[in-house]
CSV table of C-alpha atoms in Angstrom, one decimal:
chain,number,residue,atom,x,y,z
A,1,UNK,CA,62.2,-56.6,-14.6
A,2,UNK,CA,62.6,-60.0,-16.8
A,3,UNK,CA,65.4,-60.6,-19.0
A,4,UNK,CA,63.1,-60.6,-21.8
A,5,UNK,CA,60.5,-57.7,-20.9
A,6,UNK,CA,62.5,-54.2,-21.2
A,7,UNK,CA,61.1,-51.5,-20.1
A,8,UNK,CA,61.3,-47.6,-20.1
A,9,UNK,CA,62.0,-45.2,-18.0
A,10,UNK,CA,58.8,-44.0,-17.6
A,11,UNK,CA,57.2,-47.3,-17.3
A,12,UNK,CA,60.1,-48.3,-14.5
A,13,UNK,CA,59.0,-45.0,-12.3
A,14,UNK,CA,55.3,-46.3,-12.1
A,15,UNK,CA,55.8,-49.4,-10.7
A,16,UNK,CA,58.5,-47.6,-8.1
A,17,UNK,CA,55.8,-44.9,-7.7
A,18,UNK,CA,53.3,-47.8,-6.7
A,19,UNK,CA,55.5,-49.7,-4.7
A,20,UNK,CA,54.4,-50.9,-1.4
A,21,UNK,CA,50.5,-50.3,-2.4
A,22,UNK,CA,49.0,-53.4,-3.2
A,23,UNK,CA,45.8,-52.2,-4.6
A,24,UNK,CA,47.9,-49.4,-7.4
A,25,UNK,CA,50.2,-52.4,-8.3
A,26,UNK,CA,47.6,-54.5,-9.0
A,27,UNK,CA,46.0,-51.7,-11.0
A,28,UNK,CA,49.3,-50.6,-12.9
A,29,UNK,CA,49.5,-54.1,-13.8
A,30,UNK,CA,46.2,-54.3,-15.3
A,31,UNK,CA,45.6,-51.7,-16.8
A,32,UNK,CA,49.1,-50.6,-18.3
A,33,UNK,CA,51.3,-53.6,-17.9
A,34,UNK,CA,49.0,-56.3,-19.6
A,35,UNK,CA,47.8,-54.6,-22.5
A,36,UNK,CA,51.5,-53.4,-23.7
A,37,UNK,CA,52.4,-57.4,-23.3
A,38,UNK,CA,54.8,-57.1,-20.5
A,39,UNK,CA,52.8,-60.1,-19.1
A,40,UNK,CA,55.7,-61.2,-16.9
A,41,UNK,CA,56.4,-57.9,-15.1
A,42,UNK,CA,52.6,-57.8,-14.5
A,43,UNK,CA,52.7,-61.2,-12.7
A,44,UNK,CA,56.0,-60.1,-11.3
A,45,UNK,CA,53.8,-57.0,-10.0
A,46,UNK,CA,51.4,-59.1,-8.8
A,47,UNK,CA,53.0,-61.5,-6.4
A,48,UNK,CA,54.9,-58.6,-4.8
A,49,UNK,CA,51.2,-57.5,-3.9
A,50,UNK,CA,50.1,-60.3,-2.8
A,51,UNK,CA,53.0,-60.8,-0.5
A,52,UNK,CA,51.8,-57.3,0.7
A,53,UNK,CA,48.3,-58.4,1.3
A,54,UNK,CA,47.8,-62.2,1.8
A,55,UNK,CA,44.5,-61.8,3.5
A,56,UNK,CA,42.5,-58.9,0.7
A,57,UNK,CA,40.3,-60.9,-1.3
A,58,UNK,CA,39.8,-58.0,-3.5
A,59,UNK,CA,43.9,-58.3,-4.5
A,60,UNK,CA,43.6,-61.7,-5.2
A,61,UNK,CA,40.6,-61.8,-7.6
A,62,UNK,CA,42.7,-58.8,-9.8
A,63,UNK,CA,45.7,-61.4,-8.7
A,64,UNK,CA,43.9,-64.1,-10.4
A,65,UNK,CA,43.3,-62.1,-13.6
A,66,UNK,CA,47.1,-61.8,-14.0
A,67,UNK,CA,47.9,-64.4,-13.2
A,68,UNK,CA,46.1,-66.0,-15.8
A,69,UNK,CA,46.2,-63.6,-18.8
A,70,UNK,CA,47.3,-65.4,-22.0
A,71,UNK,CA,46.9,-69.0,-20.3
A,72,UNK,CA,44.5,-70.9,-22.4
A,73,UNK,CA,41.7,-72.8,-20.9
A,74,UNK,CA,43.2,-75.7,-23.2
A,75,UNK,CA,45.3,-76.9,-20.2
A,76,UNK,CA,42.6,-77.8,-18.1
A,77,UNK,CA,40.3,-80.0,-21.0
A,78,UNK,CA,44.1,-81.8,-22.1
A,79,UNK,CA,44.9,-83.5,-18.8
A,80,UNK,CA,41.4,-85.5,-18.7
A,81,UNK,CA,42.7,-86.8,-21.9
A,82,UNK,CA,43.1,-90.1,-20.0
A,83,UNK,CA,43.4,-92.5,-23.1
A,84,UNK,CA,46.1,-90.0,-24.5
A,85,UNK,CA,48.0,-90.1,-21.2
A,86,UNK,CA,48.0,-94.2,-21.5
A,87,UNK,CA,49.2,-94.2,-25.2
A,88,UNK,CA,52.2,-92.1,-24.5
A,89,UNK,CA,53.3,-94.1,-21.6
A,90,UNK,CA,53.1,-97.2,-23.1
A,91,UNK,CA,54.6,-95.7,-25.8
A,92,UNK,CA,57.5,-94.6,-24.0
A,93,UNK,CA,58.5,-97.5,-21.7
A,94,UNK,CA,58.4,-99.5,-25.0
A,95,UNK,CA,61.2,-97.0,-26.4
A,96,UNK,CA,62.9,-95.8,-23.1
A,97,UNK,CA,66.5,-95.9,-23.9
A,98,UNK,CA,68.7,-96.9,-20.7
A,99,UNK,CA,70.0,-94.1,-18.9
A,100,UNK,CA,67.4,-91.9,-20.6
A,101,UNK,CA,67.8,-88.4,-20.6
A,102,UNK,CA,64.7,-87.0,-22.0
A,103,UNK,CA,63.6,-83.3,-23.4
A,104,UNK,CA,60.1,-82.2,-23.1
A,105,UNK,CA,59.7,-79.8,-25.7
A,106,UNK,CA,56.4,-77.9,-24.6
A,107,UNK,CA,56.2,-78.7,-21.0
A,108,UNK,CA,52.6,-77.1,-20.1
A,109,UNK,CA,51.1,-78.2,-17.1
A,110,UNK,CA,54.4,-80.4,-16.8
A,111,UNK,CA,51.9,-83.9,-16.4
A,112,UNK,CA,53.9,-85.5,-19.8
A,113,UNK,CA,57.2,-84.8,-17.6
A,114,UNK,CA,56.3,-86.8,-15.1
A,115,UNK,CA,54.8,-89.4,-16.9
A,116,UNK,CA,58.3,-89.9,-18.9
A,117,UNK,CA,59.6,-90.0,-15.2
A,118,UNK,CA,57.7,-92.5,-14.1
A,119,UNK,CA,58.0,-94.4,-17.3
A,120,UNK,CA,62.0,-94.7,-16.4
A,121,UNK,CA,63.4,-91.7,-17.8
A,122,UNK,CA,66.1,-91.2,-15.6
A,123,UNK,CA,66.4,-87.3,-16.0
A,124,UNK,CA,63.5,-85.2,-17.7
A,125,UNK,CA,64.6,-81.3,-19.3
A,126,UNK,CA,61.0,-80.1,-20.1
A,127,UNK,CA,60.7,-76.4,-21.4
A,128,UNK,CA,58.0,-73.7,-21.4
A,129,UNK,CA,58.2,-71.0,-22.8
A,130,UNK,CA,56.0,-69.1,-20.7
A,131,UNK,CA,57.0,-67.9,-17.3
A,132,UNK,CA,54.0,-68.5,-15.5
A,133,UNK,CA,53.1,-71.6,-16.8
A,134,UNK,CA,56.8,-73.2,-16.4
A,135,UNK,CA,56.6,-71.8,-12.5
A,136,UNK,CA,52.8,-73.7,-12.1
A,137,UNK,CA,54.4,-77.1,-13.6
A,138,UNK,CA,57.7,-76.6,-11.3
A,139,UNK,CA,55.1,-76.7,-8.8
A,140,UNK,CA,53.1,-79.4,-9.5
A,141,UNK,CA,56.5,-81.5,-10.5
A,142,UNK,CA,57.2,-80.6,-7.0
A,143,UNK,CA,54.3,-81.6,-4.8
A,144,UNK,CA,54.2,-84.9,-6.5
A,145,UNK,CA,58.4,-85.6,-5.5
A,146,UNK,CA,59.9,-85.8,-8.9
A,147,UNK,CA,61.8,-82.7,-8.2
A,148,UNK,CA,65.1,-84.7,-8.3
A,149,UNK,CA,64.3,-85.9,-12.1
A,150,UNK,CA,62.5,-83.4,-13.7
A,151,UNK,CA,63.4,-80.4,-14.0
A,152,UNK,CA,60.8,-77.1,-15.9
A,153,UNK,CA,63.0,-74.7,-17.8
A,154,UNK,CA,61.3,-71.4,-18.3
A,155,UNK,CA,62.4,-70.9,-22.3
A,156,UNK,CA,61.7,-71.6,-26.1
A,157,UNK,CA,63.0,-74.7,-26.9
A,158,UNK,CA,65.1,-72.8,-29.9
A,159,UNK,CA,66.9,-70.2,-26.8
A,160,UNK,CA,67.7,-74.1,-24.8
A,161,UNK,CA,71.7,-74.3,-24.7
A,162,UNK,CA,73.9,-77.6,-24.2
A,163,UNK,CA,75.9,-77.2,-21.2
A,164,UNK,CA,73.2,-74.0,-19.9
A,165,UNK,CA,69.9,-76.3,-19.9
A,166,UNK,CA,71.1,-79.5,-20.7
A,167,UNK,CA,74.7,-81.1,-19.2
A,168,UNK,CA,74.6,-83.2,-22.8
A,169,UNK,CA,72.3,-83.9,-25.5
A,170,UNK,CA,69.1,-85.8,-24.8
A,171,UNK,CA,68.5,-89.2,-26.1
A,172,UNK,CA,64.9,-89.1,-26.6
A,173,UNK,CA,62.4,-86.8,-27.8
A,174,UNK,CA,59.2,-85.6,-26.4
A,175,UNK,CA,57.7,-82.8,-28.0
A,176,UNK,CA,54.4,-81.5,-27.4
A,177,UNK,CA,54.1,-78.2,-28.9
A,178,UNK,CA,51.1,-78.7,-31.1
A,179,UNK,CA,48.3,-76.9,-32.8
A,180,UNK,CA,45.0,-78.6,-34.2
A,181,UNK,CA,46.7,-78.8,-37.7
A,182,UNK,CA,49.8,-80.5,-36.1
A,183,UNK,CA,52.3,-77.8,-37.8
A,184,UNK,CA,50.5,-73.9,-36.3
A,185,UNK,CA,52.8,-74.0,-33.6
A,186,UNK,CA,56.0,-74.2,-34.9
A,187,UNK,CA,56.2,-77.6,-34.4
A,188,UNK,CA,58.5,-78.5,-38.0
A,189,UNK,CA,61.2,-75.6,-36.9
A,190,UNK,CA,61.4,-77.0,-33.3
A,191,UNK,CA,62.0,-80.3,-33.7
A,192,UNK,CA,64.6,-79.2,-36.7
A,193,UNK,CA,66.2,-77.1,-34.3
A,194,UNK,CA,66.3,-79.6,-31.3
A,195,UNK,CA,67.5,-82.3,-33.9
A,196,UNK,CA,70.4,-80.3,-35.0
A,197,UNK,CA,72.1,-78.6,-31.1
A,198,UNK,CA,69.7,-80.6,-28.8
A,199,UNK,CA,69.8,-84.4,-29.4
A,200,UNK,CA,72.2,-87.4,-30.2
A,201,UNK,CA,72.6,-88.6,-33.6
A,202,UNK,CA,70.6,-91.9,-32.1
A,203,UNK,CA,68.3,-90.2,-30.9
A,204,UNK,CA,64.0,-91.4,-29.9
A,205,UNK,CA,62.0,-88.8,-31.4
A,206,UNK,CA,58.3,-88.8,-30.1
A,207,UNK,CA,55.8,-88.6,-31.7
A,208,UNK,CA,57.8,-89.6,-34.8
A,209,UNK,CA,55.8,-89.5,-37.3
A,210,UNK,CA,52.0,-87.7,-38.0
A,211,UNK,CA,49.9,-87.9,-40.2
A,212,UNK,CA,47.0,-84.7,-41.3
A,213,UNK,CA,44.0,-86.4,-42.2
A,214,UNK,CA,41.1,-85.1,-43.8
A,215,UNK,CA,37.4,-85.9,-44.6
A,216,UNK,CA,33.7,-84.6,-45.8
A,217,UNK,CA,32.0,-83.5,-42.7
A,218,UNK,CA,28.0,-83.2,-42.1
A,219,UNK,CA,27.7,-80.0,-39.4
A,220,UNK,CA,24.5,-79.9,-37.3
A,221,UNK,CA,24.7,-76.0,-37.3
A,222,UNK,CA,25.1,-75.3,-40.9
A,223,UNK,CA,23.7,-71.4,-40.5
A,224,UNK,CA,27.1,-70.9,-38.4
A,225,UNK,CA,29.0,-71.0,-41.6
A,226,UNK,CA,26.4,-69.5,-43.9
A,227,UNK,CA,23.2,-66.7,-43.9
A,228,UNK,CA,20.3,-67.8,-45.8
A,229,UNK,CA,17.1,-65.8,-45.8
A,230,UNK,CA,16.8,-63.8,-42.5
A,231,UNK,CA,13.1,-62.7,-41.9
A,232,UNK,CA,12.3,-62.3,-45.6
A,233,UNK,CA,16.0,-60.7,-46.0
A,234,UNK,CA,18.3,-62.5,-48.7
A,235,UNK,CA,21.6,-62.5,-46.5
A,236,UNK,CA,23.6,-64.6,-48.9
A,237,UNK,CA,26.1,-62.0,-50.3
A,238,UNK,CA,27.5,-61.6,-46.8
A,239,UNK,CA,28.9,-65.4,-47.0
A,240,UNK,CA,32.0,-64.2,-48.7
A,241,UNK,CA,33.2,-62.4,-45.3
A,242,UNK,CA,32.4,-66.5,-43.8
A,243,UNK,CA,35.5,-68.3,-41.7
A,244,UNK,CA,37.9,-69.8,-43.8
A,245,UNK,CA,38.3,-72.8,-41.3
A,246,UNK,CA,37.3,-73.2,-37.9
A,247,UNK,CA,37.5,-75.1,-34.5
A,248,UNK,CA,33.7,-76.6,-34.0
A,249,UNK,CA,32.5,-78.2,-30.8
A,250,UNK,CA,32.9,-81.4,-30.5
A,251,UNK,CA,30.1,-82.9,-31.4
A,252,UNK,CA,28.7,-80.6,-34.0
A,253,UNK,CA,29.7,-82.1,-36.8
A,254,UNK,CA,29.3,-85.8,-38.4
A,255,UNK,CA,32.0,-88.0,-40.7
A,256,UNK,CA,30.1,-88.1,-44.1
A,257,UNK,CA,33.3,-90.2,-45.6
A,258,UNK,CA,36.1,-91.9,-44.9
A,259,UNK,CA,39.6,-90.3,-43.6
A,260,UNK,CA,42.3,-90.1,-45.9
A,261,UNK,CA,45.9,-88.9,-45.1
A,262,UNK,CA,46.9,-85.7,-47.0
A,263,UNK,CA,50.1,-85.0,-45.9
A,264,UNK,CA,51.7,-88.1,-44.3
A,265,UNK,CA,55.1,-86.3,-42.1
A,266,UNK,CA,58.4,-88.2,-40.8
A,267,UNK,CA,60.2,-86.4,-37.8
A,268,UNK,CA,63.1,-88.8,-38.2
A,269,UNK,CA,63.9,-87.8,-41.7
A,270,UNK,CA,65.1,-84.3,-43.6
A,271,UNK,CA,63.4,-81.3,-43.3
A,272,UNK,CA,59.8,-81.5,-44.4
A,273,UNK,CA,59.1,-79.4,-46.9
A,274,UNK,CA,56.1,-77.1,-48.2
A,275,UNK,CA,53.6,-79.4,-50.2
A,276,UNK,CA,50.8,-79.9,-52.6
A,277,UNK,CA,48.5,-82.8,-52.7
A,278,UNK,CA,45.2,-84.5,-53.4
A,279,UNK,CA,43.3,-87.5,-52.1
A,280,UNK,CA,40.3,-89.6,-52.7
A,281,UNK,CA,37.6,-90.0,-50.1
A,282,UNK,CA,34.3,-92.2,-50.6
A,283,UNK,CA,31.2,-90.7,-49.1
A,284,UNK,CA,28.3,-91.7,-46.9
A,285,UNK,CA,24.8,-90.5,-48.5
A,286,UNK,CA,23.9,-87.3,-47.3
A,287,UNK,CA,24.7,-83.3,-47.0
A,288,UNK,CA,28.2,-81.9,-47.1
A,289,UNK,CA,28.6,-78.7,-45.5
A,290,UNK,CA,32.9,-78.6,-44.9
A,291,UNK,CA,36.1,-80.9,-45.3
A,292,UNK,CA,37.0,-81.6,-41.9
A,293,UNK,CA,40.6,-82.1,-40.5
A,294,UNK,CA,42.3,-84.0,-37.8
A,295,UNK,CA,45.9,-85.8,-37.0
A,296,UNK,CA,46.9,-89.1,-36.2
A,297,UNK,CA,49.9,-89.4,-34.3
A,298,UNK,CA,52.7,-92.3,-34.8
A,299,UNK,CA,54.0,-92.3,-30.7
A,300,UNK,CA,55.8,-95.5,-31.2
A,301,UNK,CA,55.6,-98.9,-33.4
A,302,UNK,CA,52.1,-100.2,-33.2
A,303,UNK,CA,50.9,-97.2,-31.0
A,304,UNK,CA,48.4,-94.4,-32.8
A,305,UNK,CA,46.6,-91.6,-31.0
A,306,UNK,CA,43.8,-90.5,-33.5
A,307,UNK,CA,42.4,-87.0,-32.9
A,308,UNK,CA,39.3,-87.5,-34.2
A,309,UNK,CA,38.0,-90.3,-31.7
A,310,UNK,CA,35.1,-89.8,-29.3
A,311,UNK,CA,36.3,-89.2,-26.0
A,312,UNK,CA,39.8,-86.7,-27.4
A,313,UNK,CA,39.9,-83.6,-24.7
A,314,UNK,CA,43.7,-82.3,-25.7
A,315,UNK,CA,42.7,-81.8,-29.8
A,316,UNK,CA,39.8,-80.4,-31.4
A,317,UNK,CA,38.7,-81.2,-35.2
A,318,UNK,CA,39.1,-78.2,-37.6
A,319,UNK,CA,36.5,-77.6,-40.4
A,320,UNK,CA,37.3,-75.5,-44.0
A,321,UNK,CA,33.4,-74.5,-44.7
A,322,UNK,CA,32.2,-75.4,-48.4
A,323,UNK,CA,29.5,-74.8,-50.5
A,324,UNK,CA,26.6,-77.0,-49.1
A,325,UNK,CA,26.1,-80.0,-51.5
A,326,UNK,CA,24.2,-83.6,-51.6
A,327,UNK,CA,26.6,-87.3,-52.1
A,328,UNK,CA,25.5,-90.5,-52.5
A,329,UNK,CA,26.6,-93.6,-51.0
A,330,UNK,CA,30.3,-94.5,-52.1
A,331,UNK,CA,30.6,-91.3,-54.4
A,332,UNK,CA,33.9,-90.0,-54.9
A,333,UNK,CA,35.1,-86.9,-54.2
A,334,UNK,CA,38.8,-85.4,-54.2
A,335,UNK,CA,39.6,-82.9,-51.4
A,336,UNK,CA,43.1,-80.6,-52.5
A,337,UNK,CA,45.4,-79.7,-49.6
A,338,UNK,CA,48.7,-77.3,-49.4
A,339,UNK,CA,51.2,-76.2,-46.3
A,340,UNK,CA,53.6,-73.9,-46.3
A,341,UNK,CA,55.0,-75.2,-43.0
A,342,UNK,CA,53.3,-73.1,-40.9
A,343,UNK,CA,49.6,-74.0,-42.0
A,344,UNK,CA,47.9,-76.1,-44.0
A,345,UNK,CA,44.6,-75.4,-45.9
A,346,UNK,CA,42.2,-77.3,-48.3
A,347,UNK,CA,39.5,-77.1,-51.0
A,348,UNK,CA,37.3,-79.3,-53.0
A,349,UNK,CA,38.5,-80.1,-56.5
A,350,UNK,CA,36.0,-78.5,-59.3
């Protein structure tokens, strides 16, 4: 059992009932483990099985599906991210205090660890808060010899403890728990939090400032957003049940204005608030089917990582769908944004 997965008697006299037959714990975990969420006891489950049965290919193929319920496919597009993984070490052996001890908030695959190693950091906290993500980076921080500098912490950044996690508060920043929007993961309560137990006053804080920028978008698939007539059927009316925003391949949509900064956010300062704003962007002739989003991120003086560029693997562009309507070259139009925090979302002034 985990510290953080409890579970009942009933549950507990399963897995003893199954114990020491690899092909009923790998069914227990699938089928009763996984879909109540004890994800950890599942994988737990599973390597005892394996350890049972290295050779069964049957074992590991249900091994594999364990193993990798709830890990996105996100990990593998983000490290061929190469122009991102430049940027941020430029970016941090132009900020590297000496004697840095630096805390990776969001560790993932644990390649931005590493990188901070490399860069000079001369001893690298990095937490994850899922277990079998954090044991996959300890692994590859491992096999590449930085074992000695870096170190994956299986835990939310909020549950990390001076004197537990960290022998004294970091002196630089890295965090890297981001959504699309910049704020869906949590991000503004993290870095709070990490400001106020986990960090000197003095403190580098990376990236340090973001910035959620917003445009008119042209998509090439408009009829994903919107029913028209469907073999002589009017379909319209079902458009009010259409996505409020989504994530569209890259690709599939075309800038048809300039990109304006809605909500411009400063990690060194006080607590970000909720806010309200609107902004004026000039168009390109042409049909408007959505107000796209992306961020720009501040890493360091002089260094920008922009979301919305061409060859971006770790980020994808959102899109709010709008009513479909014609601009003309230079025409202004003023897009309305609001976040509570958590989430941001936008609309077209009337």
């Amino acid at each position: 059992m985990t510290a953080d997965e409890r579970l009942d008697p009933g549950i507990q006299r399963l897995i003893a009932a199954v114990d020491g037959r690899p092909d009923a714990m790998v069914a227990l975990a699938l089928t009763l483990l996984l879909p109540r969420g004890l994800a950890q006891t599942a994988r737990r489950l599973c390597d005892a099985a394996l350890a049972l049965a290295p050779d069964d290919r049957e074992i590991a193929a249900q091994a594999r599906r364990i193993r990798s319920a709830g890990v996105g496919k996100w990990y593998f597009t983000m490290v061929q991210d190469d122009d991102r993984h430049a940027l941020y070490a430029a970016a941090l052996r132009s900020v590297m205090p000496a004697d840095a001890t630096l805390l990776d908030i969001g560790a993932g695959t644990g390649l931005f660890a590493m990188i901070a190693a490399r860069a000079g950091a001369a001893r690298v906290i990095a937490c994850e808060r899922d277990s079998a993500v954090a044991a996959a980076a300890s692994a590859v921080v491992a096999k590449n010899g930085y074992a000695d500098r870096v170190t994956i912490v299986a835990k939310d950044a909020r549950d990390l403890q001076i004197g537990v996690d960290l022998a004294a508060p970091a002196n630089l920043l890295l965090w890297d728990n981001l959504a699309n929007n910049l704020i869906g993961a949590g991000g503004l309560k993290t870095v709070e939090d990490a400001r106020a137990r986990l960090l000197t006053h003095d403190a580098v804080i990376m990236p340090y400032r973001a910035e959620i920028m917003v445009g008119l978008a042209t998509h090439r698939r408009p009829a994903d957003y919107a029913m028209g007539i469907v073999d002589g059927f009017d379909m319209t009316p079902f458009n009010q049940l259409a996505v409020a925003h989504d994530t569209p391949d890259r690709g599939a949509i075309d800038l048809r204005s300039n990109g304006v900064a809605i909500f411009d956010m400063d990690f060194t300062g006080p607590p970000i608030p909720a806010a309200r704003n609107a902004v004026t962007v000039h168009a390109t002739a042409g049909r408007v089917h959505a107000i796209v989003q992306w961020i720009r991120f501040h890493l360091a003086e002089g260094i920008v990582y922009d979301t919305i560029d061409p060859g971006v693997r770790a980020f994808e562009t959102e899109v709010t769908p709008v009513e479909p309507f014609d601009v003309a070259d230079g025409q202004a139009v003023v897009i309305c944004g609001r976040h509570d925090r958590d989430v941001p979302w936008f609309w077209l002034e009337a």
